[in-house]
Each structure stands twice: as structure tokens, then as C-alpha cells.
Amino acid sequence: MGVEVPFLDVGAAVAELRAELDQACARVLDSGWFILGREGQAFEAEFAAYVGTKYCVGVGNGLEALHLILRAAGIGPGDEVIVPANTYIATWLAVTYCGARPKPVEPVERTYNLDPERIEAALTPRTKAILPVHLYGQPAEMEAIHRLAGERGLLVVEDAAQAHGARYRGRRVGGLGRAAGWSFYPSKNLGALGDAGAVTTDDEQLAEKIRALRNYGSRQKYHNLYKGFNSRLDELQAAVLRAKLPHLDEWNARRARLARLYLEQLAETPLLLPLIPEGIEPVWHLFVVRAPDRDALQAHLRQEGIETLIHYPIPPHLQPAYQDLGLPPGSLPITERIHREVLSLPIGPHLSEAQVLRVCAAIRAFYHLPPAEVP
Ligand SMILES: *Cc1c(COP(=O)(O)O)cnc(C)c1O
């Protein structure tokens, strides 16, 4: 059987906005200006307004956004940064890029996010920052993290790459720390047509330093204050993001409707379903369930033409790339169990309720349950 329910149809978002995207690209082509121009500036202003921060600086991708924040804040060799053990490896790489050491902390088992109660034990005199991730689109426990950071004078930086539009106690993520790093990789809730990223912050000095660092360390052409980088958001991607941003809330609302349907239809199955803590508005970048028999379930769904993915199959501490940290299998047991059991079901603004019902029926059949009543 071919694919009946794709994991995420990125092309459908392009099709929905094709006319607007054509116009946006034409505007850039007609301008004859492709790097650091009007579109980038306009997107920065529009995205800052959306997030609710004073500043936004467009950069080349999400990893560079995090790297440039940490670097501009002075993180360097000898420093340690608290990172979630359970995250995409980019969070850790941003720390490594600065010459600092990522110090992984286990998540809360049910929310998958950094467990504030476990941070204390990981702190050392070298700890300089905490880098929580709003994983799968669900905001991390920012109040508890800030309490700890405040007592010790630690920097708090958000990895918001999976959480465009999510709210924590009424406030949008991206303005909940000193700065936040964003990715607009095509499959993110707000995605470009290539690589793109941004930093949001209320800190003017930090924003100005990142603005220079992304452009060879220069504020004025051919005058270099820092040994900078080349990591700029280009005009085409900025124009595409400007066309998509006004649709983000509606697209997130569609994801939330599908998530509610999954939660209803899968309630009686043995699956561990996502938990939404009080005061949290997730944006369902991923809909992640846990199943002890995950691989068999995934194979069954594949046979039924349903695409699923695993986020993520191998945690960063067990990757060959991070063997130098000396964290053997078994050293982060909660994270390792999560990696063995998680399965991401199809979700996205262009998936239909009928497709979600098909996924649910197939899962229920796997567990010998009759199809649920259709709402
Ligand atoms: C996607 C992602 C990144 C990296 O973003 P890129 O634009 O791909 O560099 C960083 N952190 C998390 C949690 C992500 O999901």
C-alpha cells in the first residue's frame, strides 16, 4: 500500500498560499536586492511584534540563532550550559560551537521537557546558562527555571525552534528569557522554503551584538568589531516568512483541533498520550505518543499506509559525536526510555480530520479495539 496519510505535507502549505508566495518572491526578484534589505527588516519587525519582544534579528538557521545568542552573551571555553538530555542535537551543538560544555538534565517523564527539580544537582561553579527547549511545541517550566537561574545569576536562553506561537501562562514563548533562538526550517510550524532562523530578545545590546556577529562581526561595511560569522536571513526567505506569518495562528489552531481529536480517539488505548499542564498552550509541532511496543506499532501503521516518525531515535549523549562527554548507555535512563518508546503521529495544518480518524482506527485495531465513535 502506498502512503495514504503522510507525516507532514509541506507542499500543501505552499499550495494554499501559492499566489501570496509568488507575489512575495516576485517582489524580491524585482528589487534586485537579496541579502540584508527591506524584506528582512520588515520580517524582523513583524516577528518581534508577533512574539512580543522589542527586537528580532534574522539569521541563517536555528542552530546559528542559538549559537550567536550564547556567543554574544559571552559563553565560552570552560563554561557549562544546562541543556535537556531529551532534545534535538542542535541544542547541544550551539553550546559546543562556543567552546562550552553541554550539561544534560533529564526531562519530566510526562511533558518531555527539562525537569527543573533535576537542574540543581547538575549545577557546578562553571555553570553559566540554562537552555530550555519547548519540545514538540510545549513550553518548558519557565517559572521554576527562572527561580533557579535568578538565585545563581544564570543566563536563560530559550530554544523555541519547535514552538512558534505557543503560550506559557498567557505569554508567548520567545520572550520568556534573555533571548530565544528560532528555526524556520521548512517543516517547523512557521517554515521557510530553505534554511532560516531568528533571535528574539528585549535586550538591545545583545540584539546589536548578534546583528554584527551574523554579518562578519561588522556594524559598518568593512569595519569589523568582532571575529564574526556569515549567518544572515536572506531576502527571499524573509519575504516567504512574511507571507506565511499572518496564517500561523490559524494553522496552529488547526493542529490543536487535530490534537484534541487524537486525544479523544486514543483515550482508551494503552498509549501514553501527551499531557498538557495547567496554563500551557502548546502548538503541537509534533503529536508524540509512547508505546512499549513502539516498533511493532510503527510497522503496523506503515502497512496501513500511515507515515510516522521517531523524535528522536538516538539521544545526543549516545551519538558518536558526543562520546567525548563520557556518558555511557544507562547514564540518562529517563531519556533513553523515552527514545525507545516515542512515536510521532501525523499532524499538521493540512491534514484532514478524516485522515486523523484513519490513523486512530488503525491504532485501535492494533490494540484489538473497535473503531471509536466518530464525533
Ligand atoms: C529544528 C531545531 C533546531 C535547529 O534549527 P535549524 O534551523 O535546523 O538549524 C534547534 N533546536 C530544535 C529543538 C529544533 O527542533
PDB file of C-alpha atoms in Angstrom, residues 86 112 136 270-272 288-302 306 308-315 335-345 363 366-367:
ATOM      1  CA  ASN A  86      15.944  14.862  25.560  1.00  0.00           C
ATOM      2  CA  TYR A 112       9.322  15.542  27.873  1.00  0.00           C
ATOM      3  CA  TYR A 136       7.299  19.219  20.497  1.00  0.00           C
ATOM      4  CA  PRO A 270      -2.633   1.593  26.093  1.00  0.00           C
ATOM      5  CA  LEU A 271      -0.729   4.529  24.565  1.00  0.00           C
ATOM      6  CA  LEU A 272       0.702   7.187  26.862  1.00  0.00           C
ATOM      7  CA  VAL A 288       4.080  12.285  20.319  1.00  0.00           C
ATOM      8  CA  VAL A 289       2.689   9.147  21.941  1.00  0.00           C
ATOM      9  CA  ARG A 290       4.530   6.468  23.907  1.00  0.00           C
ATOM     10  CA  ALA A 291       4.165   2.755  23.327  1.00  0.00           C
ATOM     11  CA  PRO A 292       6.277  -0.012  24.873  1.00  0.00           C
ATOM     12  CA  ASP A 293       5.673  -1.962  21.624  1.00  0.00           C
ATOM     13  CA  ARG A 294       6.558   1.073  19.533  1.00  0.00           C
ATOM     14  CA  ASP A 295       8.396  -0.669  16.688  1.00  0.00           C
ATOM     15  CA  ALA A 296       5.560  -3.158  16.092  1.00  0.00           C
ATOM     16  CA  LEU A 297       3.006  -0.341  16.161  1.00  0.00           C
ATOM     17  CA  GLN A 298       5.046   1.687  13.685  1.00  0.00           C
ATOM     18  CA  ALA A 299       5.355  -1.320  11.344  1.00  0.00           C
ATOM     19  CA  HIS A 300       1.580  -1.902  11.552  1.00  0.00           C
ATOM     20  CA  LEU A 301       0.856   1.737  10.699  1.00  0.00           C
ATOM     21  CA  ARG A 302       3.337   1.647   7.812  1.00  0.00           C
ATOM     22  CA  ILE A 306       0.364   5.747   7.581  1.00  0.00           C
ATOM     23  CA  THR A 308       5.079   8.058  11.420  1.00  0.00           C
ATOM     24  CA  LEU A 309       8.465   9.275  12.629  1.00  0.00           C
ATOM     25  CA  ILE A 310      10.549   8.951  15.785  1.00  0.00           C
ATOM     26  CA  HIS A 311      11.714  12.131  17.526  1.00  0.00           C
ATOM     27  CA  TYR A 312      14.346  11.072  18.223  1.00  0.00           C
ATOM     28  CA  PRO A 313      15.785   7.571  17.719  1.00  0.00           C
ATOM     29  CA  ILE A 314      19.166   8.224  19.441  1.00  0.00           C
ATOM     30  CA  PRO A 315      19.669  10.818  22.206  1.00  0.00           C
ATOM     31  CA  THR A 335      15.735   9.994  28.232  1.00  0.00           C
ATOM     32  CA  GLU A 336      16.811   6.599  26.947  1.00  0.00           C
ATOM     33  CA  ARG A 337      13.428   5.032  27.785  1.00  0.00           C
ATOM     34  CA  ILE A 338      11.635   7.916  26.058  1.00  0.00           C
ATOM     35  CA  HIS A 339      13.743   7.369  22.943  1.00  0.00           C
ATOM     36  CA  ARG A 340      12.813   3.677  22.898  1.00  0.00           C
ATOM     37  CA  GLU A 341       9.073   4.327  23.213  1.00  0.00           C
ATOM     38  CA  VAL A 342       8.106   7.558  21.433  1.00  0.00           C
ATOM     39  CA  LEU A 343       6.257   7.673  18.151  1.00  0.00           C
ATOM     40  CA  SER A 344       5.177  10.858  16.361  1.00  0.00           C
ATOM     41  CA  LEU A 345       1.798  10.577  14.636  1.00  0.00           C
ATOM     42  CA  ILE A 363      -4.047   2.217  16.126  1.00  0.00           C
ATOM     43  CA  PHE A 366      -3.574  -2.796  16.510  1.00  0.00           C
ATOM     44  CA  TYR A 367      -4.765  -2.978  20.129  1.00  0.00           C
TER      45      TYR A 367
END
